[in-house]
mmCIF file of C-alpha atoms in Angstrom:
data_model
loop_
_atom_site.group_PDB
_atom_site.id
_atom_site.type_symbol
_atom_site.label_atom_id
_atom_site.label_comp_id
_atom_site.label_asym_id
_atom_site.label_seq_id
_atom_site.Cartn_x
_atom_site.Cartn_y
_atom_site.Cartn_z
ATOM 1 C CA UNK R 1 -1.382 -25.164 24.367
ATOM 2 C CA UNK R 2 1.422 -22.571 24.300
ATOM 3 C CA UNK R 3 1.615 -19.905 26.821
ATOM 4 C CA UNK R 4 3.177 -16.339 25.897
ATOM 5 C CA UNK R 5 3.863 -13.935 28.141
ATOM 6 C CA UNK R 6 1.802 -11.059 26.231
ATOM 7 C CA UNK R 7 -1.084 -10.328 24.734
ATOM 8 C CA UNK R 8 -2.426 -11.435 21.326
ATOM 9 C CA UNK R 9 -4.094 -9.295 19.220
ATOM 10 C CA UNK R 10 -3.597 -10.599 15.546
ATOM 11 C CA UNK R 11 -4.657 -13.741 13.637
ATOM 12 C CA UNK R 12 -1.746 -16.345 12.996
ATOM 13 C CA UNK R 13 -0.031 -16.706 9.698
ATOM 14 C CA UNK R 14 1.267 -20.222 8.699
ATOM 15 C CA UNK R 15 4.427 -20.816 6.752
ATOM 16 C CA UNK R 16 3.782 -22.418 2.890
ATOM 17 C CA UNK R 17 4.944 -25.932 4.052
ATOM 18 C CA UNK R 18 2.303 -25.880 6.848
ATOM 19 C CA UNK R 19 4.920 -26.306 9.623
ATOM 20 C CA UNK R 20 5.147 -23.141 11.354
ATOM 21 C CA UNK R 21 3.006 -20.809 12.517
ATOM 22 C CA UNK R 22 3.414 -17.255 13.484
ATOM 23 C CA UNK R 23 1.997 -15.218 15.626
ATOM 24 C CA UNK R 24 2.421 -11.096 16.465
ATOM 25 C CA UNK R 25 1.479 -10.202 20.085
ATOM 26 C CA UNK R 26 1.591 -6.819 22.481
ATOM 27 C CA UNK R 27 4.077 -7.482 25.460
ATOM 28 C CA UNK R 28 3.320 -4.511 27.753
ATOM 29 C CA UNK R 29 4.979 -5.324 31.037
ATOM 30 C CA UNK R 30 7.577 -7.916 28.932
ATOM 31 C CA UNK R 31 11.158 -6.400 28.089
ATOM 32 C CA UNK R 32 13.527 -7.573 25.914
ATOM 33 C CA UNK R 33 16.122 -5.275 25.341
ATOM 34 C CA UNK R 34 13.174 -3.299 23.612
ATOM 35 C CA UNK R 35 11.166 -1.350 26.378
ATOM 36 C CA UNK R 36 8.247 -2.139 28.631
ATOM 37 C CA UNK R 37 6.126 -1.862 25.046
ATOM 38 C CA UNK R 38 7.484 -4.219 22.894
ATOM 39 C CA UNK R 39 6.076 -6.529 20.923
ATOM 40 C CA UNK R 40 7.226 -9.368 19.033
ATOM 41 C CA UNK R 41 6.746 -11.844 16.154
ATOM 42 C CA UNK R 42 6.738 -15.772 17.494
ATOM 43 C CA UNK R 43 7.469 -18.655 15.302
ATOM 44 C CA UNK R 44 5.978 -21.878 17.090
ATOM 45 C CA UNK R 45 6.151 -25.663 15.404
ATOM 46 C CA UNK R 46 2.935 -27.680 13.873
ATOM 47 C CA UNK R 47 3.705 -29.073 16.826
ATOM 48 C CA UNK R 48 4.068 -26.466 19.230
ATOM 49 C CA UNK R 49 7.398 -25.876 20.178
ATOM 50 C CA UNK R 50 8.515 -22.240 20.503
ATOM 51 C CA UNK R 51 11.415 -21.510 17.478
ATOM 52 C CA UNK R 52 12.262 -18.194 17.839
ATOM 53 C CA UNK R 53 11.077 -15.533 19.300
ATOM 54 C CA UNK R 54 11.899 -11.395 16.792
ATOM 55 C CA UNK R 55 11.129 -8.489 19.101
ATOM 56 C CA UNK R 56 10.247 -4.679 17.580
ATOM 57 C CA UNK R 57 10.109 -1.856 19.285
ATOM 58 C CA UNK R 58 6.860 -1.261 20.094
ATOM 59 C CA UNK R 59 3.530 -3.449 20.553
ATOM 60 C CA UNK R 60 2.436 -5.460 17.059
ATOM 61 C CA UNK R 61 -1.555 -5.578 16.570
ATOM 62 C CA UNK R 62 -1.592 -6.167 12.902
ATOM 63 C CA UNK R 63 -1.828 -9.901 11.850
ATOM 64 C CA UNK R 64 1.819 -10.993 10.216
ATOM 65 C CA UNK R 65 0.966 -12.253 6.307
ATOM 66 C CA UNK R 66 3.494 -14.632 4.479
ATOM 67 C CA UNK R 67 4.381 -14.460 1.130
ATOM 68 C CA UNK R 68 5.045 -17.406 -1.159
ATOM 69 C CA UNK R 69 9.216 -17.295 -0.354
ATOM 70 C CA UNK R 70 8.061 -17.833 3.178
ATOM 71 C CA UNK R 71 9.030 -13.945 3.891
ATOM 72 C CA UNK R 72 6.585 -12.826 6.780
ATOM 73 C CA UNK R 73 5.305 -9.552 6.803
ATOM 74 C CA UNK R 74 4.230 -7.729 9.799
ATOM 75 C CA UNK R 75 3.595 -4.155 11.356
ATOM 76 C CA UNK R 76 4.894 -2.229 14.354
ATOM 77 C CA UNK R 77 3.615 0.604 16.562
ATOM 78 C CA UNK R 78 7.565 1.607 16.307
ATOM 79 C CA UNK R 79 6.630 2.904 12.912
ATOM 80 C CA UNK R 80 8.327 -0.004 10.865
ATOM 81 C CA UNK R 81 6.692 -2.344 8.629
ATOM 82 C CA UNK R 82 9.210 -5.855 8.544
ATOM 83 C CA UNK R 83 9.973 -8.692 5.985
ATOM 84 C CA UNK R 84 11.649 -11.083 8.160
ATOM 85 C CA UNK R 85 12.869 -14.560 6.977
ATOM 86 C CA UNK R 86 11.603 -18.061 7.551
ATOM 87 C CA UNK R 87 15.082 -18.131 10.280
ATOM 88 C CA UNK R 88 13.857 -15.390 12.237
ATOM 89 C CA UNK R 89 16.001 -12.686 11.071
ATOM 90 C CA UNK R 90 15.424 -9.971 9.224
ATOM 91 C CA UNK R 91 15.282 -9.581 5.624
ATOM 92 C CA UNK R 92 14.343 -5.542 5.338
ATOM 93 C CA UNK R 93 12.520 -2.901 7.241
ATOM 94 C CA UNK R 94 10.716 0.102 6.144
ATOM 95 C CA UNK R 95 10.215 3.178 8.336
ATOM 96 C CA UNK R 96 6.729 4.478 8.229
ATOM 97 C CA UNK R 97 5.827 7.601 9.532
ATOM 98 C CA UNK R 98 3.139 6.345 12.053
ATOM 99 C CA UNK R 99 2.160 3.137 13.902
ATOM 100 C CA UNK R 100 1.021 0.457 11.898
ATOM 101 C CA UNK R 101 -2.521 -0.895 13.214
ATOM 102 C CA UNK R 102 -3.629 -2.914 10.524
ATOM 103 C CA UNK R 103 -2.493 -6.192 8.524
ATOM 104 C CA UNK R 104 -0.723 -5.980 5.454
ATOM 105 C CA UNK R 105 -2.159 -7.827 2.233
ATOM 106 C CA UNK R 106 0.225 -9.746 -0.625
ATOM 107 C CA UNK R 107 -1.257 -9.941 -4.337
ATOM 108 C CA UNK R 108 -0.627 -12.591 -6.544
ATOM 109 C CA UNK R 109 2.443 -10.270 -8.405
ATOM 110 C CA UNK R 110 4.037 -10.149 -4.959
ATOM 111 C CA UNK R 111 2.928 -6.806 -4.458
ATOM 112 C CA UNK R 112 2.554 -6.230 -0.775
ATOM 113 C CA UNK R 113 0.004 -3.459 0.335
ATOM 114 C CA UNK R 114 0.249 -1.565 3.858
ATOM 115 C CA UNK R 115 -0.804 1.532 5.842
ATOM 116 C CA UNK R 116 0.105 3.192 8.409
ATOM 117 C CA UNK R 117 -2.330 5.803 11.186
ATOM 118 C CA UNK R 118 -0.345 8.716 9.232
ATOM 119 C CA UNK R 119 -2.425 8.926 6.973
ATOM 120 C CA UNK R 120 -0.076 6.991 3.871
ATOM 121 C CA UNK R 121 -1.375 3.779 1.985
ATOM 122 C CA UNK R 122 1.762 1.904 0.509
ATOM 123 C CA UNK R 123 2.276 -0.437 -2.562
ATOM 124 C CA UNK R 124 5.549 -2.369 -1.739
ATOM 125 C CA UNK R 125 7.746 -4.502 -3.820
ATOM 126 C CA UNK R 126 8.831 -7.739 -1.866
ATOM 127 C CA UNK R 127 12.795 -6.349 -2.002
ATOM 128 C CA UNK R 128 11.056 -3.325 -0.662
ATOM 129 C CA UNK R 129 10.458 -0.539 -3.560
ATOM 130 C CA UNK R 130 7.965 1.432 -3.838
ATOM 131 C CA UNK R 131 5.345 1.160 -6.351
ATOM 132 C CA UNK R 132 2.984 4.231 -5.255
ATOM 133 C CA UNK R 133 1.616 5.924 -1.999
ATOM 134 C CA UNK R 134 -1.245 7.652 -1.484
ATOM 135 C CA UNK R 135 -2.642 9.615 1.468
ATOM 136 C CA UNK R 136 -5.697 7.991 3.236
ATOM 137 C CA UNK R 137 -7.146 8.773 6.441
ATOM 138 C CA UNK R 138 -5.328 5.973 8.861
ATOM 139 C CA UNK R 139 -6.276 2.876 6.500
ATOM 140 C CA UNK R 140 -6.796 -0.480 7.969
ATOM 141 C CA UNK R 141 -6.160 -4.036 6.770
ATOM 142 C CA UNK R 142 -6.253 -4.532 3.279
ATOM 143 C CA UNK R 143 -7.985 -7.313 1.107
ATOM 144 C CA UNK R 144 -7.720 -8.240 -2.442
ATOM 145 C CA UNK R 145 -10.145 -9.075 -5.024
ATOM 146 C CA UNK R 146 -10.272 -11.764 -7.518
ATOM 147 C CA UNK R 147 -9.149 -8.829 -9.499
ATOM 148 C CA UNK R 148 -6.738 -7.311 -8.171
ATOM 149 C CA UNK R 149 -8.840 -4.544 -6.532
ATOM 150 C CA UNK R 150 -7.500 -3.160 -3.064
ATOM 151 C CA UNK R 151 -10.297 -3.090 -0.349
ATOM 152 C CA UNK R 152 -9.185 -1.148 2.540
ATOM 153 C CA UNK R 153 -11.229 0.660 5.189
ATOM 154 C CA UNK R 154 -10.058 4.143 6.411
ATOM 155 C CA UNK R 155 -10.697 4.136 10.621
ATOM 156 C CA UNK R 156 -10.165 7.887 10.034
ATOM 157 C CA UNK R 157 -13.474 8.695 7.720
ATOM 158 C CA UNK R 158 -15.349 5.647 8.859
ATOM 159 C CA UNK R 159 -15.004 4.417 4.598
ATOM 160 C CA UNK R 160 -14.376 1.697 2.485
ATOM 161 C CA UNK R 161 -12.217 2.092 -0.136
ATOM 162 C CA UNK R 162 -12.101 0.595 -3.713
ATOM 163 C CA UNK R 163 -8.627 1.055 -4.968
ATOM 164 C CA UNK R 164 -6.538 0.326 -8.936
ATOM 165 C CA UNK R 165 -3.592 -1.953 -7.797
ATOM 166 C CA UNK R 166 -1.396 -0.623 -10.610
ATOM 167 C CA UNK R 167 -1.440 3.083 -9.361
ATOM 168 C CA UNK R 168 -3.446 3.259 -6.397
ATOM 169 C CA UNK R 169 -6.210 5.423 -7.912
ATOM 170 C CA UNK R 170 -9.303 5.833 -6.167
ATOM 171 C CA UNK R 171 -12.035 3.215 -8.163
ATOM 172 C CA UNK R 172 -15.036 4.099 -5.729
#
């Protein structure tokens, strides 16, 4: 057992090797250098020694996803979506222009698919270029079909969504 000081809201993520596994958590009341809301990203051994600790800006609810580098992907409610790498550090950031609630998903092109509560629905490169946007009332987590379809929920209008991965058209 590993104690954090924080809250955990999200599922853990393990690396491609097996070895490490990560972990986003909510830190109100825990500072570091980042306010009494931050959040962080953990890294912690198979076998269970804390690695290194990334802190955002703001509590992190969605679940971090990791791609088949090893790049983890995660969401802030500082209105950033992160790759960071394997080491801890990080690889690139994009701004969003609201909190990110929900967990991103990763296709098997790479493509990485993410949302944020204002209203905008991203397809993402992994050197972080955009493919298309489209505006959807605060989406959720994603999930990907055995065909490439985009599933995503919409906590706005209480819907599911069926969307085309190649340009993010509405399918149902």
């Amino acid at each position: 057992v590993i104690s954090l000081p924080t809250y955990i809201h999200s599922t853990a993520a393990i690396s491609p090797d097996g070895k490490t596994i990560y972990i986003g958590v909510g830190a109100f009341g825990v500072s570091a250098n980042a306010g009494p809301t931050a959040g962080a990203l953990y890294a912690i051994s198979d076998t269970g020694q804390l690695l290194w600790t990334r802190w955002f800006g703001n509590t992190v609810e969605s679940s971090p996803v990791v791609g088949p580098d090893g790049t983890i992907y995660i969401g802030s409610w500082d209105d950033n979506f992160y790759a960071i790498n394997p080491n801890g550090t990080e690889k690139w950031h994009r701004a969003l222009d609201g909190q990110i609630w929900g967990s991103a998903a990763i296709a098997g092109d790479g493509t990485i698919y993410i949302g944020s509560i204002a209203n905008e629905f991203l397809a993402l490169t992994p050197s972080n270029q955009v493919k298309w946007q489209r505006t959807m009332t605060v989406p959720g987590s994603a999930a990907i079909g055995a065909d490439g379809t985009i599933y995503v929920g919409s906590w706005g209008d209480s819907s599911l969504y069926a969307l085309d991965p190649g340009q993010g058209n509405v399918k149902w």
